[in-house]
Coordinates of C-alpha atoms and ligand atoms in Angstrom, one line a residue:
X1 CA 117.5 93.1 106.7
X2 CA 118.8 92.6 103.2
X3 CA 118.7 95.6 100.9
X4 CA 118.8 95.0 96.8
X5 CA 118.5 98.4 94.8
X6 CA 118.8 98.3 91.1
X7 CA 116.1 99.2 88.2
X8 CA 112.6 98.3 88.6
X9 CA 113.3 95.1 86.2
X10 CA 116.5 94.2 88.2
X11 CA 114.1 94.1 91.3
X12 CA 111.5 92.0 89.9
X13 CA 113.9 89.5 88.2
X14 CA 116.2 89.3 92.0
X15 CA 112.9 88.9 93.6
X16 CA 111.6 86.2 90.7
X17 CA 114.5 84.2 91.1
X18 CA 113.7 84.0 95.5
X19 CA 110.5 82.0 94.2
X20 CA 112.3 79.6 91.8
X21 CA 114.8 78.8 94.3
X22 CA 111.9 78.0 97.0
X23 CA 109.3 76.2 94.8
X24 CA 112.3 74.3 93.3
X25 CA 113.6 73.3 96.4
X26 CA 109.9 72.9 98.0
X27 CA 107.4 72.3 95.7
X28 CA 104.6 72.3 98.4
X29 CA 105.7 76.2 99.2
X30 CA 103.3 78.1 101.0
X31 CA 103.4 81.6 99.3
X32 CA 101.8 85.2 100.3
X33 CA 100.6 87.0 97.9
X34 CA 99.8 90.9 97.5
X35 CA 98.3 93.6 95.2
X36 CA 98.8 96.8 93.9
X37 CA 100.9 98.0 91.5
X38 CA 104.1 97.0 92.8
X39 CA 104.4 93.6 92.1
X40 CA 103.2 94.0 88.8
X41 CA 106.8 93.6 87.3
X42 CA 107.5 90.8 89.5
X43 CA 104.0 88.4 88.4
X44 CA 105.2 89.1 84.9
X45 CA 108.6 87.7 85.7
X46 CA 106.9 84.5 87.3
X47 CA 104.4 84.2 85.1
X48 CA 107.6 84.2 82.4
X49 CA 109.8 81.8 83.8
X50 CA 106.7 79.3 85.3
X51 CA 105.4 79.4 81.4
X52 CA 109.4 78.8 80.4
X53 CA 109.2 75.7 83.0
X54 CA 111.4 77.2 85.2
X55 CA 109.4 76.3 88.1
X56 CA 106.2 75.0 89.0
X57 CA 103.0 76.4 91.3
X58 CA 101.3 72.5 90.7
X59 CA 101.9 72.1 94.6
X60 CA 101.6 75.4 96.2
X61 CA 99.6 77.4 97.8
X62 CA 99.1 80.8 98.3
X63 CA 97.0 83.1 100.8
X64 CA 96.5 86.4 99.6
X65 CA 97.3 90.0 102.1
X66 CA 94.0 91.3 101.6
X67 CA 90.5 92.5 99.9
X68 CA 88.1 95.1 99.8
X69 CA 84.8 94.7 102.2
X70 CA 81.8 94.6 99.8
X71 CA 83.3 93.3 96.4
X72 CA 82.6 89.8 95.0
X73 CA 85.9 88.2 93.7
X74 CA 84.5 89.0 89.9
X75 CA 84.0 92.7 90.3
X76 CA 87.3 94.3 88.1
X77 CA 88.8 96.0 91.6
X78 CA 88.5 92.9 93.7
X79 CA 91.7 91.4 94.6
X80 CA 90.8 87.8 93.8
X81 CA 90.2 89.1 90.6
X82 CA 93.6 90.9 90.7
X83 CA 95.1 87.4 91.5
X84 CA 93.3 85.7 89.1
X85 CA 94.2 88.4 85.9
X86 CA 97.9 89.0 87.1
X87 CA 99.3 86.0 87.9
X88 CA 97.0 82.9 88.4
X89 CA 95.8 82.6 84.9
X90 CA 98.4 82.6 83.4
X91 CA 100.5 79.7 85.5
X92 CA 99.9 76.1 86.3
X93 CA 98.5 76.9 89.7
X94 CA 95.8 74.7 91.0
X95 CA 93.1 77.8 91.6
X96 CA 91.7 75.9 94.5
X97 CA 94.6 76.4 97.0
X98 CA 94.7 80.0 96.2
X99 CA 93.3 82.2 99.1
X100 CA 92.1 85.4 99.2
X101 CA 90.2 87.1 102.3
X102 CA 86.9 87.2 101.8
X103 CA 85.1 90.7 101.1
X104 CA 81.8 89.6 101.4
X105 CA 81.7 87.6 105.3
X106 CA 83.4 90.0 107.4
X107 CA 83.0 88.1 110.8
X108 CA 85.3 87.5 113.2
X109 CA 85.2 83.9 113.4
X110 CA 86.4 84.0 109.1
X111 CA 89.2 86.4 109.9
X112 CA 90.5 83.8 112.8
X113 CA 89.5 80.9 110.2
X114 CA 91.9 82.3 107.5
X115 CA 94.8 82.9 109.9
X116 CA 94.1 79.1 111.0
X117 CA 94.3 78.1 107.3
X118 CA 97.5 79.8 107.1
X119 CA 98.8 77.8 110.3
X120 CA 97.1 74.3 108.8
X121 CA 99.3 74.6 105.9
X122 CA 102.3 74.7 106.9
X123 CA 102.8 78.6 107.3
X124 CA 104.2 80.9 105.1
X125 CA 107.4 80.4 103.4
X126 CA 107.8 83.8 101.6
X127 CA 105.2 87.1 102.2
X128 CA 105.6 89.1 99.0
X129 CA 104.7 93.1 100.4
X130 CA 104.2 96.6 99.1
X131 CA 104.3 99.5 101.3
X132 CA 101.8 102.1 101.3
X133 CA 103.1 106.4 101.9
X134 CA 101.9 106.0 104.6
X135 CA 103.9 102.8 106.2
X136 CA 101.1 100.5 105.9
X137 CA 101.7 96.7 105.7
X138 CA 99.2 94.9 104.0
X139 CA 95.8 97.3 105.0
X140 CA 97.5 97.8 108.4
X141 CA 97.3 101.3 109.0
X142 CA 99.2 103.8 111.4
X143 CA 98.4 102.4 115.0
X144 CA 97.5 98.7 114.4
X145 CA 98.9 97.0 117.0
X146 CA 101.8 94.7 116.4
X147 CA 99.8 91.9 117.8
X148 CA 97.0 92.0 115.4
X149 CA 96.0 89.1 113.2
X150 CA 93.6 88.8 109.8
X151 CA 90.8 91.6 110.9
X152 CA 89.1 94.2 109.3
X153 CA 89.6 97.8 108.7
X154 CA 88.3 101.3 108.1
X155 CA 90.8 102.8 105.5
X156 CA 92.6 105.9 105.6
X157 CA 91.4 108.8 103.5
X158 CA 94.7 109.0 101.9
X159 CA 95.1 105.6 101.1
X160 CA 91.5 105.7 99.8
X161 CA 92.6 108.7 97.6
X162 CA 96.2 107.1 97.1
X163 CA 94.0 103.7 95.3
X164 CA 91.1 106.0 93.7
X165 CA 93.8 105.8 90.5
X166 CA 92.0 102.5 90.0
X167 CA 88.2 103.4 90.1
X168 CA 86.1 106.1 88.3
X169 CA 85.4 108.1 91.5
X170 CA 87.3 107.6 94.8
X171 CA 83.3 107.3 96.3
X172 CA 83.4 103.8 95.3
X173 CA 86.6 103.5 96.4
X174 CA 85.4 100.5 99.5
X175 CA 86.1 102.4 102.5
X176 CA 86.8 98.7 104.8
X177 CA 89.1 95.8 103.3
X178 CA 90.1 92.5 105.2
X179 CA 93.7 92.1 105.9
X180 CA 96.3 89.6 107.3
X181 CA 97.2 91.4 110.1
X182 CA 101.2 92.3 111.5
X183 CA 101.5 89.1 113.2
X184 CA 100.4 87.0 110.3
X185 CA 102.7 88.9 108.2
X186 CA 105.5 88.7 111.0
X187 CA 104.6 84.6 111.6
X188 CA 105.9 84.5 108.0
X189 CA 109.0 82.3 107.9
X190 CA 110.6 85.0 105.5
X191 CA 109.2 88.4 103.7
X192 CA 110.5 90.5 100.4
X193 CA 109.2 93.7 100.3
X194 CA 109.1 95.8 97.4
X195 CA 109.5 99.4 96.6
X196 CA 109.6 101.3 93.1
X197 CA 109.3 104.8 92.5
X198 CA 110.7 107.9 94.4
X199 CA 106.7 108.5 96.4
X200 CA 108.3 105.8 98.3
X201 CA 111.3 107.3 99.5
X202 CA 110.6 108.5 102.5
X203 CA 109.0 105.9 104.0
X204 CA 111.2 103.6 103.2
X205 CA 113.8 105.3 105.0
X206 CA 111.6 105.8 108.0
X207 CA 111.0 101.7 107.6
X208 CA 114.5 100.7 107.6
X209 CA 116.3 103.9 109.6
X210 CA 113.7 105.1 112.0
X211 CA 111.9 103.8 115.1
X212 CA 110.2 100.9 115.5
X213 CA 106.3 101.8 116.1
X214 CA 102.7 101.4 115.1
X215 CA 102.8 104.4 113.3
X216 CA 104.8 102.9 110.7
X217 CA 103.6 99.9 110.3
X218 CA 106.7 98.4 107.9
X219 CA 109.1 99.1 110.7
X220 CA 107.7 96.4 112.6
X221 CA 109.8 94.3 109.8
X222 CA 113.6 95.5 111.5
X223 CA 112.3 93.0 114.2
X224 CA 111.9 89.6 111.5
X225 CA 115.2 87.5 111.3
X226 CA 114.7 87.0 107.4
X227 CA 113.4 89.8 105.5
X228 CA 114.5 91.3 101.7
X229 CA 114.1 94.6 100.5
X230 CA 113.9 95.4 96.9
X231 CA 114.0 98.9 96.0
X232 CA 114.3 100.9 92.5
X233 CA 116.6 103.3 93.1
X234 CA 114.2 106.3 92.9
X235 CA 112.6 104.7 96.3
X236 CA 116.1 103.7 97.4
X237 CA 117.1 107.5 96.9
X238 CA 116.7 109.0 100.5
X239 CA 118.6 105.9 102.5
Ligands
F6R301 C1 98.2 95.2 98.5 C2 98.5 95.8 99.8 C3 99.0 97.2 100.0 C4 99.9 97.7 98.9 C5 100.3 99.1 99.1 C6 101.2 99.6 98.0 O1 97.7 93.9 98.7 O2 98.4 95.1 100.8 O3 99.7 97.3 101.2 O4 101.0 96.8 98.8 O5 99.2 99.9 99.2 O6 100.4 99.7 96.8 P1 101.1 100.0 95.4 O7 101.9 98.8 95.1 O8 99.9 100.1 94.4 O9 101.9 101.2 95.5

């Protein structure tokens, strides 16, 4: 694992430049996308330099982590709609290779279909990750197995809670969401995680010092030949 700690704009600009390099070098790139407010900072930065012509998304796709079971890709918490506000419309992406789990068909046969799409493409070149206080990897949660692929699952009351900050009232707060699961993420060719604030301290340190298990999901990533962690140093501050 490769560790980069500086500010919070040092980590999205380091991480910013990973995706120039690969989308220059590959146009075609295969990219994963996620949520939340981590990578806030860094679809800024893209959304910057892809506007400066730095680089271009004309070519790639992208497959998104996860989504909420029960919201359409318009309602304001969706994360196609997350996509779309953050980073999408703002750069010259062609919308129609941009993937996001579905919410709405929560079948078995669309979870497999969307780890097939992933596979049809080429794979992933570069999964873009948060981590959640709790280790979780995507909406992998404490005891997924390792050999999991795009499923769905029941959230944790605390990371319910932890993403109420986003809702009026943490009841409509989804309790299910669709997510890639740890071998998608793992099948990956290469993964940047990303880590700001000092909430995240401790679990980054269990991700990168402690024991590889279920229970923390992110630890599962000491066992991936190409991964980059970028950390402010408030979430840095315990390693
Ligand atoms: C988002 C996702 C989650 C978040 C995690 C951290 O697509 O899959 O794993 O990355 O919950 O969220 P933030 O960035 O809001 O702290």
């Amino acid at each position: 694992m490769k560790v980069f700690i500086g500010s919070a704009e040092q980590v999205a600009k380091e991480a910013a430049k990973r995706y120039v390099e690969l989308l220059n070098k590959k146009p075609n790139a295969v990219l994963g996308y996620a949520t939340g407010s981590t990578p806030l900072g860094l679809y800024s930065e893209l959304i910057r330099l892809n506007q400066a012509g730095a680089f271009s998304y004309k070519e790639a796709t992208t497959f998104n982590l996860d989504e909420y079971v029960g919201l359409d890709g318009s309602h304001d918490q969706s994360y196609r709609y997350f996509m779309n506000e953050n980073l999408f419309n703002h750069v010259d992406i062609d919308k129609s290779r941009t993937f996001v789990p579905s919410g709405l068909d929560t079948s078995a046969e669309t979870a497999a279909a969307y780890d097939e799409a992933i596979e049809k493409a080429g794979g992933i070149d570069i999964q873009l990750l948060g981590i959640g206080n709790n280790g979780h990897i995507g909406f992998n949660e404490p005891g997924t197995p390792f050999s999991s692929k795009t499923h769905m699952v029941e959230l944790t009351q605390n990371t319910r809670e932890v993403n109420s900050r986003f809702f009026k009232s943490i009841d409509e707060v989804p309790t299910h969401a669709v997510t890639m699961g740890v071998k998608t993420v793992m099948n990956a060719k290469s993964i940047i995680l990303i880590a700001l604030g000092k909430a995240k301290a401790p679990i980054i340190r269990e991700t990168i010092m402690g024991e590889v298990t279920p229970e923390v999901p992110a630890s599962v990533l000491q066992l991936h030949p190409f991964v980059e962690i970028y950390l402010d140093e408030e979430a840095a501050s315990l390693l």
